[in-house]
Amino acid sequence: MFRRRIRNKLVLQTSEADDVASPSTSTTTERSTHATAEQHVCYACREPITAATTHILISPTQDTGDERRFHFDCFKCYECKLPIDPKSQTLHFSSARKQEGNIKQEQYPFHKSCYDQHFGWKCVVCEQTLPTVAMNNGSTKFEYLKHPFFDKERMCPHHARGTIRRQEQETQQFRQEDDNIGVTTTEETEIGEIRRCAGCHRFEPKFASSSKHFVDVGDSDTGRCVCLACCRTLVTTSDEAIPLWERVLNFFEGPLGLITDEDSISGVSRQSLKSIPVILVGLNALNDNMKKHSDGVHHKSSQIMTRGLCLSEFCGHTTESVAVTAILCLSGLPADLTASILAHECCHAFLKLHPNFRYGKHLPLMVEEGLCQLVAFLFLNDGLESCDTSTEDDNTPSDAKLRQYFKFCIETDEGIYGEGFRFAARAYAEMGMQELLYYIALNRDFPPIND
């Protein structure tokens, strides 16, 4: 059974900036209107500033170094390239996002709003500048909720206030010297009034232009939606899943070497897995089947979202023989994620059908789910074709970035699935898949691994 733990940690952060820049609070600007004997040079255009010419003087600071003088027309915002009037407009000096090869980063002037835009200090939900909070030392810092993987996915905290209030008992807040951080855990489908993508869990830009809104997947009243990035490869029907299932079987037969073309009494054939119906269903149908067929261990938890299910039944009057009747997978997910779910469920089917893993003798949950998560991770890593790393929009993740996120979710899961995966991954690195499965068949546990 493939389940995604829906207790995502979101960090309520206060921060000056990501590792590239911070607002320059000590910078001052002045106008010089008097002629001087010394002739100055404009810092931007390197042309002389003639005597008695009104110009802008930036006093020396730790950020800017020596004093700087500019013609009025040359004192321009690095982002929008328009002039800045230091008397009427708030400005910042800061390094640009990327300055390759520079030992000492150059400092540029920014309009306040352009600074926020340049460094991503905008709420992705409402497209407004993130709120600031006053610190004990008199400075101000941005406050936001952040996606655990996509760095630019920042949201104003007030959009999630309802969620934070509901989860006060699960929130640990503490104050450090300059940071006020609260760790909250929430349902992955929504945070407060904001929905999240069912694939990559990014925040829906609810109050932005309608062209950026997420797309409903048609799951009646579940409210599931997907972002425009995940829509690029969306899988919605069982027919669309067939090529993905074939690729999974190729991975089991080739790189993993777990199945063969021919039927065998000592293993599992490709045909026995290929004959299993693969059906894409909505969330309600998947949950209904999970409640009917689950052994009751998991579905009582409201913290788990089911994304896949391997259905099976006993053959005859013995618990030693089992038939896999269907594999169910949640519809409306991007292709890479759908394929990884199918790889996970294929591993369940393999274990049910293999004579070394009798149905009447369940493997411990952490062991079986850990193995299945390992197979899903390896498939994402080695079983798919290379994908596009480019994107038309800097704020929209590429297919390659989405694939990285799906692997990140497996690696960082804090529940029994994640714990099992990490045990399985360490054992796989030591002994490979065939020897690992043989050990588990004999011992019903992962081998001890020396750290």
XYZ file of C-alpha atoms in Angstrom:
451
model
C 0.000 0.000 0.000
C 1.406 3.348 -1.018
C 0.611 6.093 1.448
C 1.881 9.609 1.735
C 2.210 10.907 5.265
C 0.258 14.142 5.370
C 2.010 15.652 8.333
C 4.210 18.082 6.491
C 6.401 20.300 8.600
C 6.053 23.940 7.705
C 8.342 26.383 9.384
C 7.104 29.799 10.412
C 10.250 31.775 9.825
C 11.576 35.230 10.287
C 14.513 35.953 8.084
C 16.487 38.776 6.594
C 17.096 36.941 3.338
C 18.194 33.646 1.871
C 21.979 33.343 1.798
C 22.375 35.959 -0.914
C 21.516 39.324 0.545
C 19.900 41.332 3.277
C 18.312 44.764 3.439
C 20.917 47.399 4.060
C 19.465 49.275 7.016
C 22.523 51.456 7.635
C 22.723 52.960 4.146
C 22.088 56.693 3.928
C 21.721 58.956 0.929
C 22.572 62.634 0.566
C 22.545 65.335 -2.088
C 25.570 67.524 -2.658
C 24.668 70.906 -4.132
C 27.904 72.771 -3.581
C 30.842 73.112 -5.933
C 34.025 71.545 -4.649
C 37.611 71.716 -5.756
C 37.693 67.950 -6.142
C 36.070 66.486 -9.220
C 34.084 63.331 -8.534
C 33.278 60.398 -10.824
C 29.861 58.752 -11.098
C 30.078 55.199 -9.710
C 27.698 53.861 -12.372
C 28.723 55.482 -15.667
C 32.263 56.465 -14.617
C 31.759 59.921 -16.144
C 32.764 63.074 -14.227
C 30.327 64.786 -11.882
C 30.930 68.408 -12.659
C 31.228 71.083 -10.003
C 27.988 72.492 -8.603
C 26.045 69.554 -10.063
C 23.378 68.081 -7.818
C 24.105 64.414 -7.358
C 23.603 61.535 -4.936
C 26.140 60.614 -2.280
C 26.086 57.209 -0.602
C 28.031 57.369 2.637
C 30.512 54.574 3.374
C 29.021 51.504 5.102
C 30.163 47.978 5.834
C 28.110 46.782 2.860
C 29.110 49.332 0.240
C 32.668 50.039 1.337
C 33.931 53.428 0.151
C 31.573 56.326 -0.476
C 29.799 56.372 -3.822
C 28.473 59.237 -5.909
C 25.935 58.987 -8.700
C 24.331 61.227 -11.296
C 20.631 61.308 -10.536
C 19.836 59.549 -13.803
C 22.466 56.875 -13.085
C 21.189 55.917 -9.648
C 18.929 53.127 -10.917
C 17.276 50.084 -9.433
C 19.110 46.879 -10.349
C 15.808 45.042 -10.919
C 13.590 47.460 -12.871
C 16.362 49.758 -14.204
C 14.375 52.864 -13.275
C 15.850 55.778 -11.286
C 15.527 55.833 -7.493
C 14.747 59.065 -5.673
C 16.305 58.535 -2.235
C 14.266 61.389 -0.738
C 10.891 59.909 -1.568
C 11.512 56.190 -2.176
C 12.672 53.462 0.182
C 15.772 51.715 -1.102
C 18.061 48.821 -0.234
C 21.626 48.014 -1.159
C 22.249 44.327 -1.690
C 24.074 41.725 -3.784
C 22.345 40.387 -6.867
C 21.107 36.806 -6.830
C 23.941 35.403 -8.968
C 27.431 36.820 -9.258
C 29.634 33.991 -10.418
C 33.357 34.361 -10.074
C 33.294 37.394 -7.760
C 35.179 37.037 -4.512
C 33.538 40.132 -3.079
C 29.939 40.518 -4.141
C 28.982 43.829 -5.679
C 26.246 45.791 -3.905
C 23.415 47.259 -5.988
C 20.597 49.685 -5.181
C 17.005 48.400 -5.266
C 13.576 49.902 -4.842
C 12.007 48.251 -1.799
C 9.337 46.527 -3.924
C 11.914 45.469 -6.533
C 14.150 44.060 -3.804
C 11.252 41.897 -2.638
C 10.617 40.779 -6.198
C 14.267 40.084 -6.989
C 14.871 37.882 -3.968
C 11.474 36.224 -3.925
C 10.128 37.954 -0.819
C 6.631 37.802 -2.272
C 3.777 35.657 -1.066
C 2.966 33.094 -3.762
C -0.667 33.095 -2.668
C -1.534 36.804 -2.811
C 1.567 38.129 -4.648
C 2.028 40.799 -1.989
C 5.262 41.525 -0.137
C 5.680 39.208 2.824
C 4.919 40.839 6.188
C 7.716 41.958 8.470
C 8.074 41.735 12.223
C 10.099 43.932 14.557
C 12.938 42.178 16.354
C 14.329 42.921 19.807
C 17.403 44.580 18.351
C 15.283 47.111 16.432
C 15.648 45.480 13.008
C 12.783 44.100 10.949
C 12.616 40.735 9.263
C 10.268 38.915 6.931
C 7.829 36.375 8.385
C 6.460 33.548 6.265
C 5.503 29.897 5.927
C 7.789 27.978 3.589
C 7.468 24.820 1.519
C 9.946 22.189 2.777
C 11.519 21.718 -0.683
C 10.754 24.580 -3.066
C 12.640 27.585 -1.737
C 10.531 30.248 -3.444
C 7.265 28.827 -2.104
C 6.703 31.344 0.704
C 3.315 32.320 2.068
C 2.022 35.030 4.383
C 1.313 33.419 7.772
C -2.181 34.906 7.992
C -3.362 32.643 5.136
C -2.825 29.676 7.469
C -3.980 31.218 10.740
C -6.986 28.903 10.938
C -4.762 25.856 10.663
C -2.260 27.176 13.182
C -5.016 27.877 15.719
C -6.483 24.400 15.252
C -3.094 22.841 15.868
C -1.860 24.858 18.809
C -1.324 21.683 20.774
C 0.914 20.296 18.027
C 2.950 23.477 17.602
C 6.150 24.048 19.475
C 7.152 27.689 19.460
C 10.387 29.032 20.745
C 12.377 32.216 20.458
C 16.017 32.367 19.669
C 18.226 35.435 19.521
C 16.879 36.844 16.267
C 14.394 34.240 15.080
C 10.839 33.427 16.028
C 10.106 29.991 14.670
C 7.018 27.825 14.970
C 6.926 24.301 13.564
C 3.425 23.295 12.504
C 2.095 20.095 10.997
C -0.959 20.233 8.751
C -2.986 18.296 6.249
C -1.228 18.277 2.915
C -4.344 19.007 0.851
C -4.844 22.435 2.387
C -3.406 24.905 4.858
C -6.000 27.170 6.379
C -7.859 28.665 3.425
C -5.197 27.665 0.894
C -5.219 24.457 -1.134
C -2.038 22.616 -2.047
C -1.152 20.739 -5.220
C -1.883 17.019 -4.912
C 1.419 16.249 -6.638
C 4.084 18.667 -5.390
C 2.206 20.287 -2.465
C 2.951 23.838 -3.545
C 0.534 26.544 -2.381
C -2.275 27.592 -4.695
C -1.982 31.279 -5.734
C -5.578 31.812 -4.722
C -5.556 35.609 -4.815
C -3.321 35.943 -7.870
C -4.488 36.113 -11.489
C -6.859 33.346 -12.540
C -4.308 32.043 -15.057
C -2.201 30.838 -12.112
C -4.980 29.026 -10.244
C -4.673 25.276 -9.767
C -6.822 22.789 -11.692
C -9.450 20.652 -9.958
C -9.010 16.932 -10.597
C -12.742 16.200 -10.368
C -12.736 14.220 -7.124
C -16.249 15.389 -6.181
C -16.025 17.000 -2.747
C -12.393 16.171 -1.922
C -11.076 19.520 -3.183
C -8.003 17.905 -4.740
C -6.219 20.079 -7.255
C -2.944 20.122 -9.187
C -0.635 22.967 -10.170
C 0.148 23.865 -13.756
C 3.582 22.212 -13.497
C 2.108 18.849 -12.486
C -0.575 19.250 -15.165
C 2.089 18.888 -17.854
C 2.158 15.094 -17.402
C -1.143 14.453 -15.601
C -2.377 10.832 -15.647
C -6.153 10.559 -15.325
C -7.262 7.237 -16.864
C -6.295 3.575 -16.579
C -5.336 3.506 -20.268
C -2.819 6.296 -19.666
C -1.278 4.220 -16.868
C -0.568 1.164 -19.058
C 2.724 2.501 -20.531
C 3.872 3.399 -17.017
C 3.065 -0.110 -15.784
C 5.059 -1.582 -18.683
C 8.019 0.587 -17.720
C 7.749 -0.632 -14.119
C 7.792 -4.267 -15.301
C 10.822 -3.510 -17.468
C 12.555 -2.166 -14.372
C 11.694 -5.280 -12.330
C 12.946 -7.541 -15.112
C 16.023 -5.530 -16.115
C 17.862 -3.453 -13.482
C 16.340 -5.236 -10.476
C 16.389 -8.735 -11.996
C 13.413 -9.857 -9.909
C 11.142 -11.344 -12.595
C 11.618 -13.506 -15.690
C 9.810 -13.996 -18.986
C 9.032 -17.627 -18.187
C 6.762 -18.995 -15.473
C 8.752 -20.493 -12.641
C 7.897 -22.336 -9.452
C 10.701 -20.528 -7.672
C 9.894 -16.968 -8.637
C 7.471 -14.527 -10.255
C 7.050 -14.161 -14.012
C 6.494 -10.972 -15.958
C 3.223 -12.362 -17.306
C 1.817 -12.954 -13.815
C 2.388 -9.262 -12.979
C 1.306 -8.018 -16.398
C -2.032 -9.801 -16.064
C -2.934 -7.819 -12.932
C -5.521 -5.118 -13.758
C -4.167 -1.620 -13.054
C -7.011 0.780 -12.333
C -6.867 4.517 -11.679
C -9.553 5.685 -9.261
C -10.563 8.782 -7.332
C -9.673 9.399 -3.709
C -13.041 8.289 -2.301
C -12.991 5.001 -4.215
C -9.431 4.334 -3.110
C -10.252 5.007 0.537
C -13.363 2.806 0.359
C -11.323 -0.104 -0.973
C -8.623 0.514 1.582
C -11.128 0.231 4.426
C -12.556 -2.989 2.981
C -9.254 -4.715 2.333
C -6.894 -3.250 4.921
C -5.939 -5.262 7.975
C -7.042 -2.266 10.044
C -3.630 -1.049 11.094
C -3.456 2.189 9.113
C -6.750 3.488 7.927
C -7.774 4.566 11.395
C -5.125 7.261 11.276
C -6.256 10.601 9.875
C -2.600 11.468 9.236
C -2.159 9.120 6.267
C -3.272 9.660 2.664
C -3.575 6.517 0.541
C -2.308 6.786 -3.035
C -2.110 3.149 -4.068
C -3.454 -0.239 -3.064
C -2.624 -3.847 -3.985
C -5.763 -6.011 -3.731
C -5.461 -9.762 -3.204
C -7.463 -12.786 -2.120
C -6.832 -16.308 -0.907
C -6.973 -19.163 -3.397
C -9.006 -22.139 -2.211
C -8.939 -23.068 1.465
C -5.310 -22.320 2.191
C -3.540 -19.213 3.319
C -0.402 -20.336 1.494
C -1.744 -19.368 -1.939
C -2.873 -15.929 -2.962
C -3.960 -14.136 -6.113
C -3.458 -10.435 -6.720
C -6.761 -9.221 -8.150
C -5.995 -5.564 -8.929
C -3.709 -2.647 -8.313
C -5.455 0.634 -7.609
C -3.725 3.960 -8.055
C -4.930 7.470 -7.334
C -5.799 9.372 -10.504
C -4.941 12.977 -11.275
C -1.238 12.878 -10.413
C 1.827 13.674 -12.562
C 3.326 10.784 -14.532
C 6.530 10.369 -12.498
C 4.629 10.229 -9.227
C 2.031 7.846 -10.677
C 4.799 5.570 -11.955
C 6.548 5.521 -8.573
C 3.269 4.551 -6.896
C 2.858 1.707 -9.402
C 6.433 0.576 -8.678
C 5.626 0.557 -4.955
C 2.468 -1.511 -5.498
C 4.256 -3.827 -7.924
C 6.675 -4.661 -5.123
C 3.709 -5.563 -2.882
C 2.347 -7.808 -5.652
C 5.754 -9.434 -6.122
C 6.003 -10.234 -2.404
C 2.474 -11.674 -2.346
C 3.117 -13.907 -5.361
C 6.659 -15.041 -4.591
C 6.798 -18.486 -2.914
C 9.407 -17.267 -0.418
C 6.955 -14.749 1.047
C 3.823 -16.642 2.013
C 0.647 -14.587 2.390
C -0.216 -16.219 5.679
C 3.018 -14.946 7.193
C 2.904 -11.175 6.939
C 6.192 -9.374 6.885
C 6.437 -6.691 9.575
C 4.910 -3.490 8.275
C 8.127 -1.485 8.399
C 10.002 -4.177 6.486
C 7.489 -4.596 3.666
C 6.713 -0.898 3.247
C 10.400 -0.052 3.510
C 11.176 -2.463 0.660
C 8.379 -1.036 -1.468
C 9.547 2.513 -0.842
C 13.081 1.498 -1.776
C 11.833 0.105 -5.097
C 9.820 3.289 -5.754
C 12.899 5.414 -5.034
C 15.178 3.301 -7.238
C 12.614 3.475 -10.024
C 12.490 7.275 -9.841
C 16.275 7.300 -9.901
C 17.011 4.685 -12.585
C 13.795 3.463 -14.180
C 12.629 6.568 -16.037
C 13.910 8.456 -19.034
C 15.718 11.720 -18.410
C 13.298 14.606 -18.165
C 13.270 18.278 -19.073
C 15.251 20.538 -16.786
C 13.989 23.763 -18.367
C 10.842 25.711 -17.648
C 9.210 28.755 -19.181
C 8.656 30.362 -15.798
C 11.321 30.716 -13.090
C 8.637 30.227 -10.445
C 7.366 26.959 -11.951
C 9.398 23.801 -11.255
C 10.690 21.759 -14.173
C 9.858 18.071 -14.591
C 13.348 17.261 -13.291
C 12.764 19.367 -10.179
C 9.426 17.650 -9.550
C 11.113 14.264 -9.800
C 13.673 15.407 -7.240
C 10.827 16.385 -4.926
C 9.148 12.981 -5.210
C 12.437 11.336 -4.180
C 12.828 13.917 -1.407
C 9.419 12.895 -0.004
C 10.503 9.258 0.232
C 13.863 10.098 1.787
C 12.534 12.495 4.428
C 9.312 10.777 5.497
C 9.329 10.651 9.298
C 6.816 7.825 9.697
C 7.216 4.075 9.518
C 7.448 4.232 5.717
C 10.430 6.549 5.878
C 12.084 4.599 8.665
C 11.648 1.366 6.721
C 13.032 2.978 3.571
C 16.183 4.135 5.322
C 16.820 0.644 6.750
C 16.175 -0.875 3.331
C 18.392 1.632 1.528
C 21.346 0.995 3.838
C 20.976 -2.765 3.430
C 20.608 -2.459 -0.351
C 23.802 -0.425 -0.547
C 25.635 -3.200 1.333
C 24.296 -6.344 -0.366
C 22.112 -5.526 -3.407
C 18.485 -6.438 -4.020
C 18.677 -10.224 -4.527
C 20.669 -10.911 -1.366
C 18.530 -8.454 0.614
C 15.308 -10.223 -0.374
C 16.836 -13.602 0.438
C 17.840 -12.391 3.892
C 14.379 -10.944 4.582
C 12.684 -14.153 3.422
C 14.695 -16.093 6.004
C 14.702 -13.596 8.875
C 11.614 -11.401 8.271
C 13.706 -8.342 9.155
C 16.409 -6.120 7.751
C 19.993 -7.237 8.326
C 21.985 -5.376 10.981
C 24.096 -2.674 9.354
C 27.105 -1.221 11.091
C 27.156 2.572 10.947
